[in-house]
Short mmCIF file of C-alpha atoms in Angstrom, two decimals:
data_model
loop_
_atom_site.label_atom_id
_atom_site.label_comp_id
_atom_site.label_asym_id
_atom_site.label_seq_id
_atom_site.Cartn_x
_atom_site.Cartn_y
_atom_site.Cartn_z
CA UNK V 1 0.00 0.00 0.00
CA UNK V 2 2.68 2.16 0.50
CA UNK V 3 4.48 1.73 -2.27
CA UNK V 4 1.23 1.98 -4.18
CA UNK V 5 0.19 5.11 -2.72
CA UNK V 6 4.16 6.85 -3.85
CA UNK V 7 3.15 5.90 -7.03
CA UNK V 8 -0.25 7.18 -7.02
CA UNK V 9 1.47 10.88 -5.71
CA UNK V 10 3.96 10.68 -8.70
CA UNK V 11 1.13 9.15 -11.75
CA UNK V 12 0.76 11.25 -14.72
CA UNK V 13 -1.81 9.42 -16.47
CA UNK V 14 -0.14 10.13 -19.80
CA UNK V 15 0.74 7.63 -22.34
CA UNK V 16 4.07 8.09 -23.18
CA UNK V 17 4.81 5.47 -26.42
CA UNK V 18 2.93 4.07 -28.96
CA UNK V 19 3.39 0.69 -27.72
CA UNK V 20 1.41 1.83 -24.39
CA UNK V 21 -1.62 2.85 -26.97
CA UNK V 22 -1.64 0.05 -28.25
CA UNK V 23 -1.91 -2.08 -24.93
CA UNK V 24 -4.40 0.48 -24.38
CA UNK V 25 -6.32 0.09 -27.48
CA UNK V 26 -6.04 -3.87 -27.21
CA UNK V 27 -7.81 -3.73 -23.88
CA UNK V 28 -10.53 -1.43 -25.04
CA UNK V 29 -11.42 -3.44 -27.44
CA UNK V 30 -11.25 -6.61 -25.91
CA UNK V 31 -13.69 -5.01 -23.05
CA UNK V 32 -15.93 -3.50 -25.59
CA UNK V 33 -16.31 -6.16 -28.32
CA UNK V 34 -14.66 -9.06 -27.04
CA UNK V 35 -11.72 -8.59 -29.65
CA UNK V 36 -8.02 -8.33 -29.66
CA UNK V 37 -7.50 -5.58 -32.53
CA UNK V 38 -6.20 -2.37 -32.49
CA UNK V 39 -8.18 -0.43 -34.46
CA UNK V 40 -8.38 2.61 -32.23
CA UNK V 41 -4.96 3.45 -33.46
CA UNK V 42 -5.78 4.07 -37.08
CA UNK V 43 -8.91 5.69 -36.72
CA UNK V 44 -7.24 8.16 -34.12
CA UNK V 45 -3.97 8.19 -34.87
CA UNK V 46 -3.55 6.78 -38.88
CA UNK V 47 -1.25 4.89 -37.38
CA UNK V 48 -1.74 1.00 -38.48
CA UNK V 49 0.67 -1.67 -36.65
CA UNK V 50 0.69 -4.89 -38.08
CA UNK V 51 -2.34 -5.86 -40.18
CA UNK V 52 -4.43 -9.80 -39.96
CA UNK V 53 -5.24 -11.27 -42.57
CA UNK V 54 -8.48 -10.17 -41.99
CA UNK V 55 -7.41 -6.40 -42.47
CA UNK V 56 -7.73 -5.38 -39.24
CA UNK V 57 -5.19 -3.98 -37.17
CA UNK V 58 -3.29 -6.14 -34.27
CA UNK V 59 -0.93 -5.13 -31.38
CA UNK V 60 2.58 -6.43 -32.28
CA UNK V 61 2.87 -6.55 -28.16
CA UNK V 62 1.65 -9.38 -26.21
CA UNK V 63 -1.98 -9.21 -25.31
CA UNK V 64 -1.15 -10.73 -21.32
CA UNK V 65 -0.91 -6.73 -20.75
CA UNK V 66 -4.24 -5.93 -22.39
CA UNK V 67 -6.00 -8.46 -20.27
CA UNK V 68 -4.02 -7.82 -16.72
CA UNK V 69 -5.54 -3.81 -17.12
CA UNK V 70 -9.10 -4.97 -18.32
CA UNK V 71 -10.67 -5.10 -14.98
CA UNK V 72 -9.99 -1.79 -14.00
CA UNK V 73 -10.96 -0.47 -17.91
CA UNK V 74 -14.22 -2.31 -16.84
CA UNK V 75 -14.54 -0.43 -13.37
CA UNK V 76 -13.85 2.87 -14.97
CA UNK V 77 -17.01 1.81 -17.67
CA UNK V 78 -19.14 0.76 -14.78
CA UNK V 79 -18.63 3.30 -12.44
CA UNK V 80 -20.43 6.80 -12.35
CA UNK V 81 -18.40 10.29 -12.20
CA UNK V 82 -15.12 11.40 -13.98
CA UNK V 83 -12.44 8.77 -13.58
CA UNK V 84 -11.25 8.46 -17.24
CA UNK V 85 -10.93 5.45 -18.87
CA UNK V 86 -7.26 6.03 -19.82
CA UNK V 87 -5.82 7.02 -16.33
CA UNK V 88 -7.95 4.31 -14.83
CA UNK V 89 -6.34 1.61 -16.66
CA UNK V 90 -3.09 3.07 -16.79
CA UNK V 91 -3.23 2.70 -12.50
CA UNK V 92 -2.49 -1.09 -13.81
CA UNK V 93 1.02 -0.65 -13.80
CA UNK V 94 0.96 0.84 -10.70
CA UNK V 95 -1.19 -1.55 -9.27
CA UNK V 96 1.10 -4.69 -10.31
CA UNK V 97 4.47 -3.08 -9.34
CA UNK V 98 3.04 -2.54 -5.81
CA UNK V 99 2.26 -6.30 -5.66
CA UNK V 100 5.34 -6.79 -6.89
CA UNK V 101 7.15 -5.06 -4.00
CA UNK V 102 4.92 -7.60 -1.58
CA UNK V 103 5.92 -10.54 -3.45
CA UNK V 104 9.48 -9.45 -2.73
CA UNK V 105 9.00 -8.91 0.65
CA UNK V 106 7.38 -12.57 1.39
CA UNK V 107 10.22 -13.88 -1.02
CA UNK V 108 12.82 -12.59 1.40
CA UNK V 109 10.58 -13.64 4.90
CA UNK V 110 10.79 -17.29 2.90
CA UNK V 111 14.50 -16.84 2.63
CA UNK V 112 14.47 -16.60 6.34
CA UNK V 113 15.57 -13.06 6.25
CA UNK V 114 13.95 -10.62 8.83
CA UNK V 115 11.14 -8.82 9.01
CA UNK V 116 13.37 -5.27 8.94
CA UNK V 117 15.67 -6.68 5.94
CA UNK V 118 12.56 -7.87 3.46
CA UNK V 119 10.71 -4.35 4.18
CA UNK V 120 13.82 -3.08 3.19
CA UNK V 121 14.65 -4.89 0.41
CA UNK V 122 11.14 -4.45 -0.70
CA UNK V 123 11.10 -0.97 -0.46
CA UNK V 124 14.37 -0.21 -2.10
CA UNK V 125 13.10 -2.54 -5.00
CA UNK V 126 9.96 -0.05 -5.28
CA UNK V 127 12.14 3.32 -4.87
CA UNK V 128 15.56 2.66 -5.90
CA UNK V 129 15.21 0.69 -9.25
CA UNK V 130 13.62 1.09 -12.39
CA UNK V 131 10.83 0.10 -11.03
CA UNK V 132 9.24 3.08 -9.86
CA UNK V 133 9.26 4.47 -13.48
CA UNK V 134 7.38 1.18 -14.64
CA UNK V 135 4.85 1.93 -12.51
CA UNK V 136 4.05 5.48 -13.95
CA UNK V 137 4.13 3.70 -17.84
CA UNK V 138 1.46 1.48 -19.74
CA UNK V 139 4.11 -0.77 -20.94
CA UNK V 140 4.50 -4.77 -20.45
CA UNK V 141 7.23 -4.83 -18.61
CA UNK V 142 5.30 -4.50 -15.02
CA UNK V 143 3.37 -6.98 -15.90
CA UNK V 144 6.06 -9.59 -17.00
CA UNK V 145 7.97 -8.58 -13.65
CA UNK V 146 4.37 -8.93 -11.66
CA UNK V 147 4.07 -12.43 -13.35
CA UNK V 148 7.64 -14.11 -13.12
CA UNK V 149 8.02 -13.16 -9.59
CA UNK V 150 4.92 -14.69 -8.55
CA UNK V 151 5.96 -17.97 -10.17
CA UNK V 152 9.23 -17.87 -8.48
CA UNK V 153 7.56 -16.91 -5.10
CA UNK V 154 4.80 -20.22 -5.51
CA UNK V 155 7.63 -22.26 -6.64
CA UNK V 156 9.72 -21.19 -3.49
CA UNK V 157 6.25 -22.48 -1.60
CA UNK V 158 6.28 -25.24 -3.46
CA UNK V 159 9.92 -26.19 -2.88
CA UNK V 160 9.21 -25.80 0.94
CA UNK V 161 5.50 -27.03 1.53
CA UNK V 162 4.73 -29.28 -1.50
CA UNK V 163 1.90 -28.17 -2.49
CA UNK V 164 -0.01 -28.85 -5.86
CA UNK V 165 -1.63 -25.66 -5.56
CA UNK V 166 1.33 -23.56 -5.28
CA UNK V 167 3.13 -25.52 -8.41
CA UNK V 168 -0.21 -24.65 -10.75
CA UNK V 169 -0.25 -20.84 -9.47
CA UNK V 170 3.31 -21.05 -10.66
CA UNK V 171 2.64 -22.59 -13.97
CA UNK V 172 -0.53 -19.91 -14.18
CA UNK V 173 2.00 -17.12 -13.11
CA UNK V 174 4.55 -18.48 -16.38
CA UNK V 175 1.37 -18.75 -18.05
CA UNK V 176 0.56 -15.02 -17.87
CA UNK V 177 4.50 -13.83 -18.18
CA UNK V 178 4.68 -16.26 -21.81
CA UNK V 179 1.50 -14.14 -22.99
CA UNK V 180 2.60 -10.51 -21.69
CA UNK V 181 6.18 -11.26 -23.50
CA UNK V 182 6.83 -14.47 -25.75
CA UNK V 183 10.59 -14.26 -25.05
CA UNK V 184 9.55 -15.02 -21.80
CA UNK V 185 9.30 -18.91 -22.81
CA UNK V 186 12.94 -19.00 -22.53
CA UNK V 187 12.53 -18.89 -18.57
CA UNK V 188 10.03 -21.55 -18.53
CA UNK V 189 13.09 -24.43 -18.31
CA UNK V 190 14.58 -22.24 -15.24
CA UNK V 191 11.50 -22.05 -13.51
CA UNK V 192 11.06 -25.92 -13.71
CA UNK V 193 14.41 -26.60 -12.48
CA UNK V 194 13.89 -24.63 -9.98
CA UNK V 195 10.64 -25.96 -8.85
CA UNK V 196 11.67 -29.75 -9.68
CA UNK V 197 15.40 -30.06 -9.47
#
């Protein structure tokens, strides 16, 4: 919450690449119509990415990011008064870099380290990396970070409590970080070793 709430003081609410409008664009048209094009861009912009064979326009991005800011595109639809779709949804990245920062901290209290060391280590991870400037961006980076650290942090369960559940939050977690970035397959053999070694 903390972190969250630093990131909230220091949000802009722009969208600062075209990549980010095109997440953007992705999601609103998933929520909308249930698609995954990009048309928004064209139509706005006359900017077309890469084109289907249908001749509609498609994200050359991974759609994981679309989906992981739908539900608060949805709550911004739903809800009554002034929140704006855009900044709503760009709170995402925000949103996942905060839980980010937790999954850090309960990585280190796994790793036996104290209570004052993971709050540290948590918190410089949140202030004193890059991170901190993901959170303020629309980009899929957060999102791959959100989802490989939650596999590592089930598979760290796993390894301790051998648990089915926590191995198939893990695969989920790979799951979601192979469909935010599809170089992110290359981890997938890590991960397992890991978990299974």
């Amino acid at each position: 919450l903390l972190l969250f709430g630093i990131y909230v003081l220091s949000f802009s609410g722009q969208f600062f690449s075209q990549d980010s409008l095109l997440m953007f664009s992705v999601t609103e048209s998933f929520v909308k119509r249930g698609e995954f094009n990009a048309d928004q861009m064209w139509t706005i912009y006359k900017a077309r990415n890469e084109l289907g064979p249908d001749g509609e326009a498609y994200s050359k991005t991974g759609y994981g990011a679309s989906l992981f800011a739908a539900p608060l595109y949805v709550l911004a639809l739903i809800l009554p008064g002034n929140l704006g779709l855009a900044q709503t949804t760009l709170l995402t990245s925000s949103i996942v870099i905060a839980l980010s920062g937790a999954l850090v901290f309960l990585s280190a209290r796994r790793l036996k380290f104290s209570r004052g060391v993971s709050t540290s280590t948590a918190l410089l991870f949140g202030l004193a990396t890059p991170a901190w400037v993901y959170a303020k961006q629309f980009w899929s980076e957060p999102y791959s970070l959100f989802a490989l650290f939650a596999a590592f942090y089930f598979l760290q369960r796993f390894r301790d409590e051998s648990r089915t559940s926590d191995a198939l939050m893990a695969g989920i977690a790979l799951g979601l970080a192979v469909a935010v970035r599809v170089t992110n397959a290359a981890l997938v053999p890590l991960y397992a070793w890991y978990g299974f070694a």
